CSV table of C-alpha atoms in Angstrom, one decimal:
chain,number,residue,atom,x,y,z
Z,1073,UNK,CA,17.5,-10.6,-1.6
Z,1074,UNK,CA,14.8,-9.0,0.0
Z,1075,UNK,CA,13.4,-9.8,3.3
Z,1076,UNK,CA,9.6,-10.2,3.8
Z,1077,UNK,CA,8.2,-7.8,6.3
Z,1078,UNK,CA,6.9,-9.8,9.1
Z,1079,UNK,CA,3.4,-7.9,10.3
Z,1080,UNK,CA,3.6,-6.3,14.0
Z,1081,UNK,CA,0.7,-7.5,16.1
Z,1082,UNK,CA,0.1,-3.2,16.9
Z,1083,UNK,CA,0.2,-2.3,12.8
Z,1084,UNK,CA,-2.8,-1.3,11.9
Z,1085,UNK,CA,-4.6,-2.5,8.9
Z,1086,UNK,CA,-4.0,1.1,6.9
Z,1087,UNK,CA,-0.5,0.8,7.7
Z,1088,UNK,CA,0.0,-2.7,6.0
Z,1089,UNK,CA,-2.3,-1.6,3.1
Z,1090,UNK,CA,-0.4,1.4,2.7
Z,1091,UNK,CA,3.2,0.2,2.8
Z,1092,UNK,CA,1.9,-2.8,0.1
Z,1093,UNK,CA,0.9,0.4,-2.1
Z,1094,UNK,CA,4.0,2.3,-1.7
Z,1095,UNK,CA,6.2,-1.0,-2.5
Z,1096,UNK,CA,4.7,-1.8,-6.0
Z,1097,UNK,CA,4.3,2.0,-6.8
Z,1098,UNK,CA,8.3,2.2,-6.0
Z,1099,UNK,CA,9.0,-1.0,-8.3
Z,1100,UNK,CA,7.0,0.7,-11.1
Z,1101,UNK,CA,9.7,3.8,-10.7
Z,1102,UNK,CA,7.6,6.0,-8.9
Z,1103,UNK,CA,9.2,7.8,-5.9
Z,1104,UNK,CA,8.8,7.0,-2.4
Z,1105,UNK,CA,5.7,8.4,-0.4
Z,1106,UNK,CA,4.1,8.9,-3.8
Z,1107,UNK,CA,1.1,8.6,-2.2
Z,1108,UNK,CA,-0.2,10.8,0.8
Z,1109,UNK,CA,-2.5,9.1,3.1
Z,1110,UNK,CA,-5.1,11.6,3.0
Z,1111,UNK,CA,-5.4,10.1,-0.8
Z,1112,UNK,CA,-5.4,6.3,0.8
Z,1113,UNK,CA,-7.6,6.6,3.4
Z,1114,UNK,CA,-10.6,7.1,1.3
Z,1115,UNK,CA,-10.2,3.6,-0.7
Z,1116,UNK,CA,-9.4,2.3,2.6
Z,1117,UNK,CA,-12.3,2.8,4.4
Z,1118,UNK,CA,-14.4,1.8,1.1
Z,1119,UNK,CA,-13.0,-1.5,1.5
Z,1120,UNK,CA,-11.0,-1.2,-1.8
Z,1121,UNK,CA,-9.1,-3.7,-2.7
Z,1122,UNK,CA,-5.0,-2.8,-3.5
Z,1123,UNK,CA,-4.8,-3.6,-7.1
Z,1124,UNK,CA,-7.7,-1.2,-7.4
Z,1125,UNK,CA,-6.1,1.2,-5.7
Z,1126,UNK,CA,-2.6,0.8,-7.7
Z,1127,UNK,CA,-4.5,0.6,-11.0
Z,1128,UNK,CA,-6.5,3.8,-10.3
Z,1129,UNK,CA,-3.1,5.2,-10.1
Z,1130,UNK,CA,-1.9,4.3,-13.5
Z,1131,UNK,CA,0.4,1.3,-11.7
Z,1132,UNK,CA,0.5,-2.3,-13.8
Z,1133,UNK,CA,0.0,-4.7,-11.4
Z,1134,UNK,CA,-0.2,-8.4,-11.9
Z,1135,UNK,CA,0.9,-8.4,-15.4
């Protein structure tokens, strides 16, 4: 069983929006650090929302 990630008070905000993207991009078989943060940090600062993000990258999410 997996154990929830508790948030550290000193993450940042991109870190937590970035490790949620790299966790459903691995379940949907893609390969760790799939994703650079260069690429991230873009729809970050947008305010883009994760499933965006994930679907923009050709990952089902929600279904």
């Amino acid at each position: 069983m997996k154990k929830l990630y508790e948030k550290s008070p000193w993450e940042s905000g991109f870190n937590v929006f970035k490790r949620r993207i790299d966790e459903q991009l691995q379940l949907n078989g893609f390969g760790e650090g799939a994703v650079d943060d260069a690429d991230l940090l873009p729809f970050y600062r947008m305010g883009e929302s994760e499933t965006y993000v994930l679907s923009a990258l050709g990952c089902s999410v929600g279904m």
